Amino acid sequence: MDRKYVESSMITNIGYDESQAILEVEFKSNGHVWQYYDVPEYIWFEMNSAPSVGKYFHANIKNTYSESRVG
């Protein structure tokens, strides 16, 4: 999955696979990559345009969607 760099103190980059509704997030603190499942496409667009990607992640994604670490 292609990911794009984001301006964030917490997140390095994010990607989205619309065919599978998977959001992928790489974290700066440890370089780990996590996938979040069944994420609606509008969440991807909102996250991309959020003033703070990290705050958006905590408010709308973390503990909301099932997840697994992939890297």
C-alpha atoms as one frame of an Amber mdcrd trajectory, in Angstrom:
protein
   0.000   0.000   0.000   1.294   3.455  -0.867   1.539   5.804   2.093   1.958
   9.561   2.093   4.060  11.643   4.457   2.107  13.804   6.903   3.161  16.740
   9.070   2.789  15.289  12.542   4.876  14.878  15.656   3.372  11.421  16.178
   2.755   9.894  12.729   5.227   9.572   9.844   2.855   8.569   7.066  -0.587
   7.184   6.315  -2.112   5.126   3.521  -5.523   3.828   2.552  -6.720   0.889
   0.469 -10.257   1.730  -0.582 -10.951  -1.730  -2.030 -10.398  -3.325   1.404
 -11.186  -0.270   3.618  -7.815  -0.541   5.373  -6.057   2.472   6.874  -2.320
   2.061   7.445  -0.375   4.265   9.869   3.371   4.438  10.525   4.327   5.904
  13.894   7.388   8.083  14.457   8.198   6.891  17.975   9.111   3.345  16.986
   8.586   3.013  13.227   5.827   0.455  13.736   3.141   0.173  11.090  -0.436
  -0.628  12.087  -3.440  -1.418   9.932  -6.981  -0.448  10.904  -9.848  -2.385
   9.317 -13.277  -1.446   7.953 -12.397   2.257   7.985 -14.797   4.289   5.824
 -13.196   6.310   3.049 -14.480   9.599   4.497 -12.281   8.980   7.574  -9.241
   8.839   5.262 -10.193  12.164   3.668 -10.908  13.812   7.026  -7.602  12.579
   8.463  -5.720  13.981   5.460  -7.215  17.413   5.947  -7.184  17.516   9.757
  -5.201  20.364  11.360  -3.612  17.745  13.643  -3.317  14.222  12.238  -2.341
  12.838  15.656  -5.322  14.385  17.438  -7.627  13.155  14.683  -6.173   9.655
  15.036  -6.752   9.603  18.799 -10.282  11.009  18.547 -11.577   8.987  15.595
  -9.490   5.881  14.911  -7.690   4.557  17.992  -9.905   2.144  19.950 -12.634
   2.493  17.301 -11.503   0.099  14.550  -9.971  -3.359  14.787  -6.236  -3.243
  14.258  -3.077  -5.272  13.828   0.598  -4.457  13.715   2.171  -5.249  10.357
   5.650  -3.790  10.669
